[in-house]
Tab-separated table of C-alpha atoms in Angstrom:
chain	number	residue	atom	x	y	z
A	17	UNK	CA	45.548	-40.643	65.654
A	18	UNK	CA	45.968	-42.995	62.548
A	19	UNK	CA	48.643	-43.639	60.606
A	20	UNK	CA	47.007	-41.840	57.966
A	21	UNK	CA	45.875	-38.979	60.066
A	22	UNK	CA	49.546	-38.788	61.428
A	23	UNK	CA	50.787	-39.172	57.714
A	24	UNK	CA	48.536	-36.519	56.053
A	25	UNK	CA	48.954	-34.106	58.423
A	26	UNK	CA	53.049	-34.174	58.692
A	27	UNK	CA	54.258	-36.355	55.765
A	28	UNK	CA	56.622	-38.837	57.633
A	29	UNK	CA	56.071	-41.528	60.329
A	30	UNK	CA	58.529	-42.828	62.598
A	31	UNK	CA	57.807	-46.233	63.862
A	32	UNK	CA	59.984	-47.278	65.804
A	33	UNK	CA	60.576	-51.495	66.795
A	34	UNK	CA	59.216	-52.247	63.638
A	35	UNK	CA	61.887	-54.755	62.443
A	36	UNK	CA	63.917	-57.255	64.433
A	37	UNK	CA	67.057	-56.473	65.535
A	38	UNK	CA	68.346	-59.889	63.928
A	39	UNK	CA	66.600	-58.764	60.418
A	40	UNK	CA	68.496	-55.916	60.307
A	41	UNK	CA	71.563	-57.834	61.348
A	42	UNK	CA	70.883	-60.424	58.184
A	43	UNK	CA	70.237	-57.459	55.723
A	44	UNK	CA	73.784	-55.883	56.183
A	45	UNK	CA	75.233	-59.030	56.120
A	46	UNK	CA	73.899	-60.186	53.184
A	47	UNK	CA	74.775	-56.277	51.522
A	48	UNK	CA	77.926	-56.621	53.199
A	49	UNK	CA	78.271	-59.998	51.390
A	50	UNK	CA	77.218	-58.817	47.659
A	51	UNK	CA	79.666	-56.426	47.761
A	52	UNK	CA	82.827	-58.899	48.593
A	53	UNK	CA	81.596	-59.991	45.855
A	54	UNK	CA	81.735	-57.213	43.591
A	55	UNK	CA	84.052	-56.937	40.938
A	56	UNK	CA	84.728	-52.948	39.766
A	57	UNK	CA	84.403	-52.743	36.084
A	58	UNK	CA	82.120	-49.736	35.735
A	59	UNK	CA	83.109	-46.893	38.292
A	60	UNK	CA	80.020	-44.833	38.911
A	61	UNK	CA	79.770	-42.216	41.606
A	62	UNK	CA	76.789	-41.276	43.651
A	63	UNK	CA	76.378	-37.658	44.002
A	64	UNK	CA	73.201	-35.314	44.249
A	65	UNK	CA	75.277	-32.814	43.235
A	66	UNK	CA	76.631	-33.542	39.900
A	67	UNK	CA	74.004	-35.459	38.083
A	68	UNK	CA	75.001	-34.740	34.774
A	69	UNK	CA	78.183	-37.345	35.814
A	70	UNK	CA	76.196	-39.949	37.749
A	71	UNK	CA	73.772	-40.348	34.825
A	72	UNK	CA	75.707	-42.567	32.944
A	73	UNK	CA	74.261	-45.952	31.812
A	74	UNK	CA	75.655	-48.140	34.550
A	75	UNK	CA	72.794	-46.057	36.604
A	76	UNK	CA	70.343	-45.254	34.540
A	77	UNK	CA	70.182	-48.743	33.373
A	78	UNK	CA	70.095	-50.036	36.972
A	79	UNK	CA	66.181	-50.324	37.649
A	80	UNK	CA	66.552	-54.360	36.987
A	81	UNK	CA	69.487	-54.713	38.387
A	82	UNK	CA	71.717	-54.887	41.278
A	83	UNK	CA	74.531	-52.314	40.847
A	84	UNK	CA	76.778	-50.339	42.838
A	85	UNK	CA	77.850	-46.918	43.472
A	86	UNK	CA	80.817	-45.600	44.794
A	87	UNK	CA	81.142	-42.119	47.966
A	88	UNK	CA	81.740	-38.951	45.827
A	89	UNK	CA	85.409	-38.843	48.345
A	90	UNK	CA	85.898	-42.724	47.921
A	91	UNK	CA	88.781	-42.111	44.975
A	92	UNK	CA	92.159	-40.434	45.642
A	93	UNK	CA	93.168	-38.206	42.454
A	94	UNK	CA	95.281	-40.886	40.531
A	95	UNK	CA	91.706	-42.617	41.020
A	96	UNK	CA	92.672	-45.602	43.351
A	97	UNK	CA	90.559	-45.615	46.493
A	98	UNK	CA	91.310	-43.957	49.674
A	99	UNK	CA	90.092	-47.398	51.766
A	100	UNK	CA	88.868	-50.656	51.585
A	101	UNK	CA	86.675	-51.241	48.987
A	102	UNK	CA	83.795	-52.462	51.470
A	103	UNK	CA	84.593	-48.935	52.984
A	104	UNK	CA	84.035	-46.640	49.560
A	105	UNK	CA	80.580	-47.990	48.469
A	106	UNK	CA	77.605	-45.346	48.718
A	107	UNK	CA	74.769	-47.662	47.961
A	108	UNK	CA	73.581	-50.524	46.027
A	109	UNK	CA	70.176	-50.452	43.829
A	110	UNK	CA	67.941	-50.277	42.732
A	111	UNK	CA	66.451	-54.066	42.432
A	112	UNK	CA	67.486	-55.551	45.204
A	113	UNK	CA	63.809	-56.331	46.277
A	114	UNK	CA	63.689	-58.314	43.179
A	115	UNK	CA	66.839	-60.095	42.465
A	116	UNK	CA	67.457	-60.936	45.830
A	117	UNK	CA	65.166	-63.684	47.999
A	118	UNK	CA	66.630	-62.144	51.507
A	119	UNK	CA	65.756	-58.358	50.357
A	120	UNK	CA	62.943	-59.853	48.684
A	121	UNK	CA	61.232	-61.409	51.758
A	122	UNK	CA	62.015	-57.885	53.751
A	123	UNK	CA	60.740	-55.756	51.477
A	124	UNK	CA	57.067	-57.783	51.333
A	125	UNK	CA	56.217	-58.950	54.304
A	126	UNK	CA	52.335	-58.597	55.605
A	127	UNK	CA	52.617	-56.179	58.223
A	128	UNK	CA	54.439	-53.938	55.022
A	129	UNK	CA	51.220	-54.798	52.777
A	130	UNK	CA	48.905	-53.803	55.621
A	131	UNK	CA	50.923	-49.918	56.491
A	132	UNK	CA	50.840	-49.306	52.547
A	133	UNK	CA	47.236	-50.463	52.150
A	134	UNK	CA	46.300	-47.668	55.601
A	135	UNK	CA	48.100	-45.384	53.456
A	136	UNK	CA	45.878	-45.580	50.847
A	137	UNK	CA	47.689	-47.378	48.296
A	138	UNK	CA	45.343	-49.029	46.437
A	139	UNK	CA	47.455	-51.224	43.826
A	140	UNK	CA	51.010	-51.001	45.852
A	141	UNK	CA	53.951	-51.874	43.660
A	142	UNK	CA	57.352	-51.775	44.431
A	143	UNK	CA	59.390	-50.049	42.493
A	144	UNK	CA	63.342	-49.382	43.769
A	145	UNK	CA	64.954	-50.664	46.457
A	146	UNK	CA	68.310	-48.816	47.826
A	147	UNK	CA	71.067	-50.257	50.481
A	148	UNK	CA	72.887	-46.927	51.660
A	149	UNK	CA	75.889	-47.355	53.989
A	150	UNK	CA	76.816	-43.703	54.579
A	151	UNK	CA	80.242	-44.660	55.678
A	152	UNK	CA	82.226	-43.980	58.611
A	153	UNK	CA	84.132	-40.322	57.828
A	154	UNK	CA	83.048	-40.240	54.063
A	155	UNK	CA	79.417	-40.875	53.723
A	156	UNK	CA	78.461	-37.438	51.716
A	157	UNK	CA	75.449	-35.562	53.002
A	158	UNK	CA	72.062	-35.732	50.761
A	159	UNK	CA	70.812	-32.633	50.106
A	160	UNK	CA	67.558	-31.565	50.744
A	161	UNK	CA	64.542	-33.452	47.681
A	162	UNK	CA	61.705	-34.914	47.044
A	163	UNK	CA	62.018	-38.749	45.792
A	164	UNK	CA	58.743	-37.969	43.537
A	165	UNK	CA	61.277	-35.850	41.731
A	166	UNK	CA	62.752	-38.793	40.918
A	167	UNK	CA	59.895	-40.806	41.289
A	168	UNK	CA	56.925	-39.466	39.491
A	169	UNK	CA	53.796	-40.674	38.747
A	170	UNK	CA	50.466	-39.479	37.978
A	171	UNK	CA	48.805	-38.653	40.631
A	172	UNK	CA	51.647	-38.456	42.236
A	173	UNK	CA	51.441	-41.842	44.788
A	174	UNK	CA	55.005	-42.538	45.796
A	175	UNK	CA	56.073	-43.133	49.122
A	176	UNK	CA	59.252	-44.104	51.078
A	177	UNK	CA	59.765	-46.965	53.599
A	178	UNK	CA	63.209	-46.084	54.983
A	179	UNK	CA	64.631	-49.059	57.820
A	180	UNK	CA	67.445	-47.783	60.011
A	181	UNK	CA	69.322	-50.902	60.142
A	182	UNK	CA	71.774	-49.349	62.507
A	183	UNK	CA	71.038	-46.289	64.908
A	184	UNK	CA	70.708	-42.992	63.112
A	185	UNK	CA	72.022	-40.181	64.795
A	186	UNK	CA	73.110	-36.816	64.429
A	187	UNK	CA	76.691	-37.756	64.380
A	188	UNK	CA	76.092	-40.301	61.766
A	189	UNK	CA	74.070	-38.526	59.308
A	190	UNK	CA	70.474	-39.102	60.629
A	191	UNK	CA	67.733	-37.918	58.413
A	192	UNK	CA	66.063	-34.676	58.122
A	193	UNK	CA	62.589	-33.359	57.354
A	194	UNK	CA	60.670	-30.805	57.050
A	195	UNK	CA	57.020	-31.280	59.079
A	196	UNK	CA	54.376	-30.068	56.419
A	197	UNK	CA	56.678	-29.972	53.318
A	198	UNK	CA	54.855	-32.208	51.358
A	199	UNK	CA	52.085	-29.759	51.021
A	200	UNK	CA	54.417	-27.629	49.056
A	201	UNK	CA	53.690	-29.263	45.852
A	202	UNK	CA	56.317	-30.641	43.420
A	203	UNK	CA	59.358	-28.103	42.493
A	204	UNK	CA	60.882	-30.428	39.322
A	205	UNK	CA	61.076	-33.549	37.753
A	206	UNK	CA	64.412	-35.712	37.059
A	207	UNK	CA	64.293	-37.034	33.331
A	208	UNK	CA	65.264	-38.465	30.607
A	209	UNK	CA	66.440	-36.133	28.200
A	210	UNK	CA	65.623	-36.519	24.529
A	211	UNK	CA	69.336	-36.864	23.154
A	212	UNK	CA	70.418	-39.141	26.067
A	213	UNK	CA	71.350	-38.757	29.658
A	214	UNK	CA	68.934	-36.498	32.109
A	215	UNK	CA	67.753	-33.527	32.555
A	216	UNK	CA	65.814	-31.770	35.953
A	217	UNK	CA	62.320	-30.434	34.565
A	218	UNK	CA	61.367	-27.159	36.463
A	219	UNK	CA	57.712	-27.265	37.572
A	220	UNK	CA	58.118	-24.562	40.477
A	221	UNK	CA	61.376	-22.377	40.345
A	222	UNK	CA	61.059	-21.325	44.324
A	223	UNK	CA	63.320	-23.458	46.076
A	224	UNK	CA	62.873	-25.936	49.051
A	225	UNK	CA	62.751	-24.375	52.677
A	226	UNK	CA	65.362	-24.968	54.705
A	227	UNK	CA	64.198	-23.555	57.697
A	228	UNK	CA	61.892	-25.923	59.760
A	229	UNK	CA	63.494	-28.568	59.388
A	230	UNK	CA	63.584	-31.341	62.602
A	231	UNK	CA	66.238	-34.223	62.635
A	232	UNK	CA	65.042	-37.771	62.591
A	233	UNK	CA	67.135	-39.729	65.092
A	234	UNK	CA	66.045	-43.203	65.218
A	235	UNK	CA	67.062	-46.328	66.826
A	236	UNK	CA	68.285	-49.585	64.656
A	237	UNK	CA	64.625	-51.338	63.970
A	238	UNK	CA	62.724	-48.091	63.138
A	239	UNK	CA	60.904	-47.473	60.178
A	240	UNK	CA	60.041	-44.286	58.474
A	241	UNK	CA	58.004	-43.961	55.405
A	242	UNK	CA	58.036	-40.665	53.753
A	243	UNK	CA	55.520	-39.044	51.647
A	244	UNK	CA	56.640	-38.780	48.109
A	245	UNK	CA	56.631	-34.827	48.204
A	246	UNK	CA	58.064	-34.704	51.543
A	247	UNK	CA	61.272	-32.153	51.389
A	248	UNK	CA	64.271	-34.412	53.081
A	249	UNK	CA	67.970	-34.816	53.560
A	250	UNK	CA	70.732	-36.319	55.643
A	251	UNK	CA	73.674	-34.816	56.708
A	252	UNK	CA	77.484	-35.933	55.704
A	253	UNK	CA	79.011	-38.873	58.031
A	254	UNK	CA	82.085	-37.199	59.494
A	255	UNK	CA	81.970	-39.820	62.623
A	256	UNK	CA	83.508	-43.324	62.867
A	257	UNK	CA	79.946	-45.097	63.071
A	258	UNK	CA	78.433	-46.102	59.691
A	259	UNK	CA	74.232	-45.490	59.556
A	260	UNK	CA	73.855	-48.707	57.227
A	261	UNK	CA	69.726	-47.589	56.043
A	262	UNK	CA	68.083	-49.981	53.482
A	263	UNK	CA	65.164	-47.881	51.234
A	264	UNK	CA	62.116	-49.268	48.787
A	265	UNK	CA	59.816	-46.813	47.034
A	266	UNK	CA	55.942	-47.717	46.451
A	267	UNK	CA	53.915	-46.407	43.532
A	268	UNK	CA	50.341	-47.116	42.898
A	269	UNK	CA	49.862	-49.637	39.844
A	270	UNK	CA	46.377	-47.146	39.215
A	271	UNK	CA	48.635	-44.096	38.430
A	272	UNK	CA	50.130	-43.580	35.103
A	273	UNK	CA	53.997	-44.102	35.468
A	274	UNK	CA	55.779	-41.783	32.453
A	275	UNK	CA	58.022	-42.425	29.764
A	276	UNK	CA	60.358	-39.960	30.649
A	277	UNK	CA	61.170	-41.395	33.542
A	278	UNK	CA	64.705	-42.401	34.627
A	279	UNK	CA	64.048	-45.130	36.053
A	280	UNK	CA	63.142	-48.082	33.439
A	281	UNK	CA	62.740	-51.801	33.423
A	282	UNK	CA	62.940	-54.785	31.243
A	283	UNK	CA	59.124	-55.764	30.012
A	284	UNK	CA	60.628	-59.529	31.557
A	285	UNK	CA	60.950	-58.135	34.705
A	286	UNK	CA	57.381	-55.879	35.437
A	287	UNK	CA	56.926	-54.005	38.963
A	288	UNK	CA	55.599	-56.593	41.600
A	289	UNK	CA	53.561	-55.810	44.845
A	290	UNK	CA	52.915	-57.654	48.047
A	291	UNK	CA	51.952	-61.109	47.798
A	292	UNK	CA	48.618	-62.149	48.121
A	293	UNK	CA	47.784	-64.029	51.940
């Protein structure tokens, strides 16, 4: 069965061996690198829980830029952190892909161009890139979404290309998905709201499934690219392992891509796709 056949039919692939051990190796040293380099001014917090809090304008004017985000449990209460600062980060983004040559050459290389063009992107452009350590003990779990809720276009066309850069497991915080779920259509929209910050649009009020869903455990190397309506999560890190992941998110450059959106860019800086061979 194709790619596409396999794709269609369960809305993830797992392809595992697709990237070099020692380009996984360079990635998190080059993340781990950027953030030695990081000086705290703006504390923002990744959570899917609280959005209201995380949609402050460090983040939502982070789509041309490189910023970063600290664990939900990173702080103690008189707000100092609990560990090393290189232990508290929850993930960089979202332009890493652009702003940086090293994430820049992973994110575009041919045998990339070639899976997104089986998938049917016509016009792939690359629109957010994420590094996620999920750190040892405090990486917080990821509760169950679509990224076209985040990501929306129309027709919808976005899709996932998540690299284990370190084994995922079930002690770690592997991913999880649900076979099928992208055929459930789209349950909301995240947005800007009209007097500032964000809002979640309802489009379908019945929740995500829970049930059914199958972990993905995958080896350092492995790719998987989830479909953009594909119901996902990942569970907390409790262990002493970090799962360092790097994600980038495709749209098609044929589908309109909204105003509302959170996710914005300078006119300077417009959405690139593969380059041409």
């Amino acid at each position: 069965m194709s790619h596409a056949e396999d794709f269609s039919r369960q809305g993830f692939l797992v392809l595992p061996g697709f990237v070099p051990a020692a380009s996984c190796d360079a990635l998190k040293a080059r993340a781990e690198a950027l953030v030695a380099g990081f000086q705290p001014e703006t504390i923002s917090v990744f959570s899917t829980r609280d959005q209201p809090r995380s949609s402050d304008d460090y983040f939502l004017s982070s789509g041309d830029q490189i910023r970063f985000f600290f664990e939900e449990n990173a702080f103690k209460p008189d707000g100092s952190l609990r560990q090393d600062k290189a232990l508290s980060i929850n993930k960089i983004g979202h332009a890493l892909h652009d702003l940086d040559p090293l994430f820049d050459r992973f994110s575009r290389t041919p045998e990339l161009a070639t899976l997104a063009s089986e998938l049917g992107l016509r016009s792939p452009l690359l629109l957010q890139s994420m590094y996620i350590f999920k750190q040892p003990f405090i990486g917080g779990e990821v509760n169950s979404h679509q990224d076209a809720t985040f990501l929306y276009t129309d027709p919808l066309t976005c899709v996932g290309f998540w690299f284990a850069l370190e084994d995922a497991t079930l002690e770690n915080g592997c991913l999880w998905a649900l076979p099928g779920g992208h055929k459930l259509g789209l349950k909301k929209r995240f947005v800007r709201a009209e007097g500032g910050g964000t809002a979640f649009q309802v489009l379908d009020p019945t929740p995500l499934p829970d049930e059914g869903m199958v972990p993905l455990e995958v080896p350092k190397g492995s790719l998987v690219v989830l479909h953009g309506l594909l119901p996902h999560k990942s569970g907390a890190n409790t262990s002493p392992k970090s799962r360092h992941a790097y994600s980038v998110h495709l749209i098609d450059g044929t589908a309109r891509y909204p105003e509302d959106n959170w996710l914005h860019r300078s006119p300077a800086m417009p959405l690139r796709g593969f380059p041409q061979h």
